[in-house]
CSV table of C-alpha atoms in Angstrom, one decimal:
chain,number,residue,atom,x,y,z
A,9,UNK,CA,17.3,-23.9,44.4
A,10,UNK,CA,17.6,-25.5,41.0
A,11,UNK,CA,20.5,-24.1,38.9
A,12,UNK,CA,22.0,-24.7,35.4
A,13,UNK,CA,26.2,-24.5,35.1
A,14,UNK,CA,27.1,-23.8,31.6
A,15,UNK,CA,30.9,-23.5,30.7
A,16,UNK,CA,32.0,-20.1,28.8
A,17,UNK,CA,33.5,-22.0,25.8
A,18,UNK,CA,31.3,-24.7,24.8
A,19,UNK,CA,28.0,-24.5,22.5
A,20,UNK,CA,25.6,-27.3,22.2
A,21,UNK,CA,22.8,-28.9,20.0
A,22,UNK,CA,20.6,-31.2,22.7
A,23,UNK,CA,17.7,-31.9,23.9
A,24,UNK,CA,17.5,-29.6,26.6
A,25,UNK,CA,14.9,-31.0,29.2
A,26,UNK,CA,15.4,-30.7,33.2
A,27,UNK,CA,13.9,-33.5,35.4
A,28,UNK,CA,13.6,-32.3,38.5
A,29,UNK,CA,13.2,-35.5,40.0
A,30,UNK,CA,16.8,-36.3,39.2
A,31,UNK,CA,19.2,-34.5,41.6
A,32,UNK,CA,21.4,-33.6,38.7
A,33,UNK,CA,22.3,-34.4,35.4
A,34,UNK,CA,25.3,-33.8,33.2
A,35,UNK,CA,25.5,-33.6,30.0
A,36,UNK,CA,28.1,-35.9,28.4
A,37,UNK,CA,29.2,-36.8,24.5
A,38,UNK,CA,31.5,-39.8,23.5
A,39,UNK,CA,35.0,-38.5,22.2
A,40,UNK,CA,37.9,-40.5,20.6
A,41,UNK,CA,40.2,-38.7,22.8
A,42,UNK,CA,38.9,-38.5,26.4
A,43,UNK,CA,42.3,-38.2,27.7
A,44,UNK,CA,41.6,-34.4,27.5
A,45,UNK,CA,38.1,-34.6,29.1
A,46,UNK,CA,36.7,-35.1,32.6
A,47,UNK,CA,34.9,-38.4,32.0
A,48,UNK,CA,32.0,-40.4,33.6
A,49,UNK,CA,31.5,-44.2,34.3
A,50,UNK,CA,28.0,-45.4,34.3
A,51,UNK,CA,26.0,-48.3,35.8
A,52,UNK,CA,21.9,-48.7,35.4
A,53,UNK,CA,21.7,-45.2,33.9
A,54,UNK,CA,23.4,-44.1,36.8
A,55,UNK,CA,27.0,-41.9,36.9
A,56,UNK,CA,29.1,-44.0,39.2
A,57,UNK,CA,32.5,-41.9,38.7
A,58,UNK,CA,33.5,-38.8,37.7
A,59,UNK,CA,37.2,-38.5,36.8
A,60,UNK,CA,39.5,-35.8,35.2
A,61,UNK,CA,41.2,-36.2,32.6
A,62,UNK,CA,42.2,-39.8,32.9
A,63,UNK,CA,45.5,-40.7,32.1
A,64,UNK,CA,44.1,-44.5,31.5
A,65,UNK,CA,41.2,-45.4,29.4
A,66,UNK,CA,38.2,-45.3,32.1
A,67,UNK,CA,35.5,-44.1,29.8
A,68,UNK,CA,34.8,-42.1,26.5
A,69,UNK,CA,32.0,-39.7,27.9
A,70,UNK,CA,33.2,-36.7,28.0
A,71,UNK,CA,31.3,-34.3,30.5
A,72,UNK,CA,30.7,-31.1,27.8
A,73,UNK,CA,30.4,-28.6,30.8
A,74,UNK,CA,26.4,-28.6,31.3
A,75,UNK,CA,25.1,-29.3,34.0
A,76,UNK,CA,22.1,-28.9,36.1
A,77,UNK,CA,21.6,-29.5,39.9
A,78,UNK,CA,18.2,-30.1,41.5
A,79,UNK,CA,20.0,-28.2,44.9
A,80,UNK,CA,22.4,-25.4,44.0
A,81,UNK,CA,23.4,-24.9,47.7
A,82,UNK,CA,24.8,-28.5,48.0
A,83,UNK,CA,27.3,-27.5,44.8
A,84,UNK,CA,27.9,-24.5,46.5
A,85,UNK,CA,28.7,-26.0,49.6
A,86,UNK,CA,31.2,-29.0,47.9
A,87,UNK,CA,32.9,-26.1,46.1
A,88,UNK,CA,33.3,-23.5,49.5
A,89,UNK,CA,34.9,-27.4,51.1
A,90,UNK,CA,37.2,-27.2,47.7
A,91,UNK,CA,38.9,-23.5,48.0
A,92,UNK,CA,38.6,-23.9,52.0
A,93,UNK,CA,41.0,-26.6,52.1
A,94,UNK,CA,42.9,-25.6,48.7
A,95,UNK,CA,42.0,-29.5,46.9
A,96,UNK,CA,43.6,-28.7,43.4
A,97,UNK,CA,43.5,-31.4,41.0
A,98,UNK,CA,46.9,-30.4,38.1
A,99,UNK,CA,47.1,-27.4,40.1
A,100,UNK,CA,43.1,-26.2,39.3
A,101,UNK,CA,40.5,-26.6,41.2
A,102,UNK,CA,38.1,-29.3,39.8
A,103,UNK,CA,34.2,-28.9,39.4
A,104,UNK,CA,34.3,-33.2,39.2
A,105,UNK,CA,35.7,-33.6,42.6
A,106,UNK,CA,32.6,-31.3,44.1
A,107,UNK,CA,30.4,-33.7,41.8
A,108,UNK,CA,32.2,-36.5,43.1
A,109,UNK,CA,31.8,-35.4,46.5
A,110,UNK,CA,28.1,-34.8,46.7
A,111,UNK,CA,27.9,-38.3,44.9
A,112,UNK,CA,29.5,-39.7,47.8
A,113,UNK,CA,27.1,-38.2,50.6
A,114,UNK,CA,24.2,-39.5,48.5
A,115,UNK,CA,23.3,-37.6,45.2
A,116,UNK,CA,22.5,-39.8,42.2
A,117,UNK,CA,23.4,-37.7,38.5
A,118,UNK,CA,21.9,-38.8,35.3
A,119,UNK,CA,24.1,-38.3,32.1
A,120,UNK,CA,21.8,-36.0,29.2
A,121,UNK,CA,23.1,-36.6,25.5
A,122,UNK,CA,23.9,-34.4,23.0
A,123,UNK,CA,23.6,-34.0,19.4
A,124,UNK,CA,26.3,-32.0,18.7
A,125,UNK,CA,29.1,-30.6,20.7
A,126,UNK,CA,30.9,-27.7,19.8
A,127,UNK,CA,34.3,-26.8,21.7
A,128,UNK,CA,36.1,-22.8,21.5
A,129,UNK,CA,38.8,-24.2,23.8
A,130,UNK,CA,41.8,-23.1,21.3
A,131,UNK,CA,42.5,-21.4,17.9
A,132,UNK,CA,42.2,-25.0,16.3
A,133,UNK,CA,38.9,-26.2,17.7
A,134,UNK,CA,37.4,-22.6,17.8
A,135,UNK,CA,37.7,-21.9,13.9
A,136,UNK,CA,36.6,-25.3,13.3
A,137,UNK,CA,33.1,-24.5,15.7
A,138,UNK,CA,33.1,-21.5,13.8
A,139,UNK,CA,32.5,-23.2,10.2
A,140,UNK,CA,29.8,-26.2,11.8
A,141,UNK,CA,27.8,-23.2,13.1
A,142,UNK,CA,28.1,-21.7,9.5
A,143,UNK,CA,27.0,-25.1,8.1
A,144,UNK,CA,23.9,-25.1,10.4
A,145,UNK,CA,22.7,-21.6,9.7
A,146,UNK,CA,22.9,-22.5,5.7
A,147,UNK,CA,20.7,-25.3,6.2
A,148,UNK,CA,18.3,-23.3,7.9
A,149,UNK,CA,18.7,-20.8,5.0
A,150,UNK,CA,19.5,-18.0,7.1
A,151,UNK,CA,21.4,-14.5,5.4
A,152,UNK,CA,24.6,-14.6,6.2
A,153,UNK,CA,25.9,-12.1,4.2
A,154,UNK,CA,25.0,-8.2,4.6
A,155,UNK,CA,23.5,-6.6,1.8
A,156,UNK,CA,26.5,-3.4,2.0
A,157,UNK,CA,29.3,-5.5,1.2
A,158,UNK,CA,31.3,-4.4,-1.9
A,159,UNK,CA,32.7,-6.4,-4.1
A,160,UNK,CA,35.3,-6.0,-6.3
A,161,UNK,CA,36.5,-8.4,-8.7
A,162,UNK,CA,35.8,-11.0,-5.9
A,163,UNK,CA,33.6,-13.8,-4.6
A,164,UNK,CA,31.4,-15.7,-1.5
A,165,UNK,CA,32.1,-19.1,-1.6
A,166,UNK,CA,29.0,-20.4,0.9
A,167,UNK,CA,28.5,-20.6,3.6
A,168,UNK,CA,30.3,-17.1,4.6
A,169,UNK,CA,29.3,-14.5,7.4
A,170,UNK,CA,30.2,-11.5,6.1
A,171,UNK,CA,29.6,-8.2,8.2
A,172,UNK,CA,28.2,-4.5,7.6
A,173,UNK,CA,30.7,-2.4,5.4
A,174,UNK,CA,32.9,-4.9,4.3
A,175,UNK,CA,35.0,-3.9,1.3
A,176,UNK,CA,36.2,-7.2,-0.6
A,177,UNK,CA,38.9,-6.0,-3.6
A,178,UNK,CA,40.7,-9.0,-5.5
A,179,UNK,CA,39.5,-11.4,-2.9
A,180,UNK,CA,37.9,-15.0,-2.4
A,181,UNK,CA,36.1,-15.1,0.9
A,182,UNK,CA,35.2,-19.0,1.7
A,183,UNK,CA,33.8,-21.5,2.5
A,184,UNK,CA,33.5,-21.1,6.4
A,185,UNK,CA,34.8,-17.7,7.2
A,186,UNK,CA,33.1,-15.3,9.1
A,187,UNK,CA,34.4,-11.5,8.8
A,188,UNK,CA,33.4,-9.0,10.8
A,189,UNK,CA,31.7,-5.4,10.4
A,190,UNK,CA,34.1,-2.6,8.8
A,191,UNK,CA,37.0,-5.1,7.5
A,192,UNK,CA,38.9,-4.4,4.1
A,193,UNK,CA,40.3,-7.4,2.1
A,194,UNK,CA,42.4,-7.3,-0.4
A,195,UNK,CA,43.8,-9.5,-3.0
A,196,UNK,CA,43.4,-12.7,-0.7
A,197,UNK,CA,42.3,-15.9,-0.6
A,198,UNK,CA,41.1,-16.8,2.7
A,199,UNK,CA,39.2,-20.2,3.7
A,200,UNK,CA,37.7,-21.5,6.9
A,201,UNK,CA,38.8,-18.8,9.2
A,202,UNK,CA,37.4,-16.4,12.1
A,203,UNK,CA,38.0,-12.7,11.4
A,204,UNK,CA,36.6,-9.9,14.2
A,205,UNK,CA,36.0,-6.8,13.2
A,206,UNK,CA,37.6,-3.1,11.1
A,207,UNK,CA,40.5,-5.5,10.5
A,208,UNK,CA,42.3,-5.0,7.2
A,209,UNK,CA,43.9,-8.1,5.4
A,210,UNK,CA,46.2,-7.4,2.8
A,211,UNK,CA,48.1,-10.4,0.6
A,212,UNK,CA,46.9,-13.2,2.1
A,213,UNK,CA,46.4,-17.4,1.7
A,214,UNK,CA,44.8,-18.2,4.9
A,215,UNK,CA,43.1,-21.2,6.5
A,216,UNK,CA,42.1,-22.0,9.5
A,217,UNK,CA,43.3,-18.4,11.0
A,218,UNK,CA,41.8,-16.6,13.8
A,219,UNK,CA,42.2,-12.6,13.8
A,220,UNK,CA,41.0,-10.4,16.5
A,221,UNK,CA,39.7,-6.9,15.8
A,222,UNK,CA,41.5,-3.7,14.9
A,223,UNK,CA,44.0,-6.2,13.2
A,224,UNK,CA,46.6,-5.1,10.2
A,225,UNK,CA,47.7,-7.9,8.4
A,226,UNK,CA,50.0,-7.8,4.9
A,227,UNK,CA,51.9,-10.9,5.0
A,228,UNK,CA,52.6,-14.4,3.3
A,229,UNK,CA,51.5,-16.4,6.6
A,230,UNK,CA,49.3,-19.4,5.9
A,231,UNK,CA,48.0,-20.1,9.1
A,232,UNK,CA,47.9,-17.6,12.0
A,233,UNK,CA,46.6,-16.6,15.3
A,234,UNK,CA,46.4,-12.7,15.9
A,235,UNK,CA,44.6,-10.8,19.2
A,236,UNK,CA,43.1,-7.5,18.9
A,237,UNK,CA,45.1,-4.2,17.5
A,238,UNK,CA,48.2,-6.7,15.9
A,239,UNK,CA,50.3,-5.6,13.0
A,240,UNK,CA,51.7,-8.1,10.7
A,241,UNK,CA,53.7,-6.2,7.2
């Protein structure tokens, strides 16, 4: 029946309606750089081409990964046909050449637009998704910060998450920096970065870093990257 494909690693602002008239639609935003993208070509409303991506300029709609099919069996079908006869596209196999195939045998997609589009495809992109969801939850004047943080000769520069039993000594937190529950900071400056959680940061001038949990860090690294239970002295 009806089914909605939604990729792991992308959040959206859209108007979310289904037509179930349509046989599909996919959701697509126009991107300065849709070399990276699987795109669409349109005619009359219509997607005419799907294509991954494109090494040549064919089109600046990028498909965000959401999609919705008016018959889930067909896509099922179009993707059994894929594995069954190994079809890889750069070595992966492609959700645009099912959609291209069950254009082929007849089935007319719609592209649905989006407001915003927010990516968590790599450290870059995700810390940067991190601060526009920040931004969005100040404007809706949400609390961001728990009310057990301690501060110690330290401050929130907005907009911050900041998490349950979070000690802050000597420390600027901010702006767009979200710090999980049970983390120690200490005489830092830290700035547009993702932090999980019970992860103690000593000594630092970050920005744009992205720090899993468990984490010990005391070091003069600017800009870093660090999975879960990483030490850096």
């Amino acid at each position: 029946g009806p089914c909605v494909v939604a990729f792991a690693d992308t959040l959206f602002k859209a108007d979310f309606t289904l037509d179930d008239e349509k046989d599909g639609t996919i959701w697509v935003k126009q991107v300065e750089e849709p070399s990276a993208y699987g795109v669409v070509k349109l005619q009359d409303g219509i997607i005419t081409d799907f294509v991954e991506k494109p090494a040549e300029f064919i089109s600046d709609l990028a498909i965000i990964g959401i999609y919705y099919f008016k018959n889930g069996n067909t896509l099922r079908e179009e993707i059994q046909y894929l594995l069954d006869h190994d079809i890889k596209d750069r070595g992966e196999y492609q959700l645009t050449n099912a959609l291209e195939n069950m254009k082929k045998r007849g089935s007319k997609f719609v592209p649905g637009q989006v407001n915003e589009w927010m990516d968590c495809g790599n450290k870059e992109i995700t810390v940067e998704t991190n601060g526009k969801i920040l931004q969005f939850a100040k404007t809706d004047d949400e609390n961001l910060v728990s009310d057990n943080v301690i501060l110690e000769n330290s401050s929130i520069i907005d907009p911050c998450y900041i998490g349950d039993n979070v000690t802050l000594k000597n420390t600027t937190i901010g702006p767009n920096v979200s710090l999980g529950d049970n983390s120690i900071v200490e005489n830092s400056h830290i700035a547009e970065s993702l932090i999980q959680t019970n992860t103690t940061i000593k000594n630092a001038d970050l920005k744009g870093a992205m720090i899993g949990n468990h984490v010990f860090y005391d070091g003069e690294f600017n800009s870093v990257s660090i999975g879960d239970y990483s030490q850096l002295k």
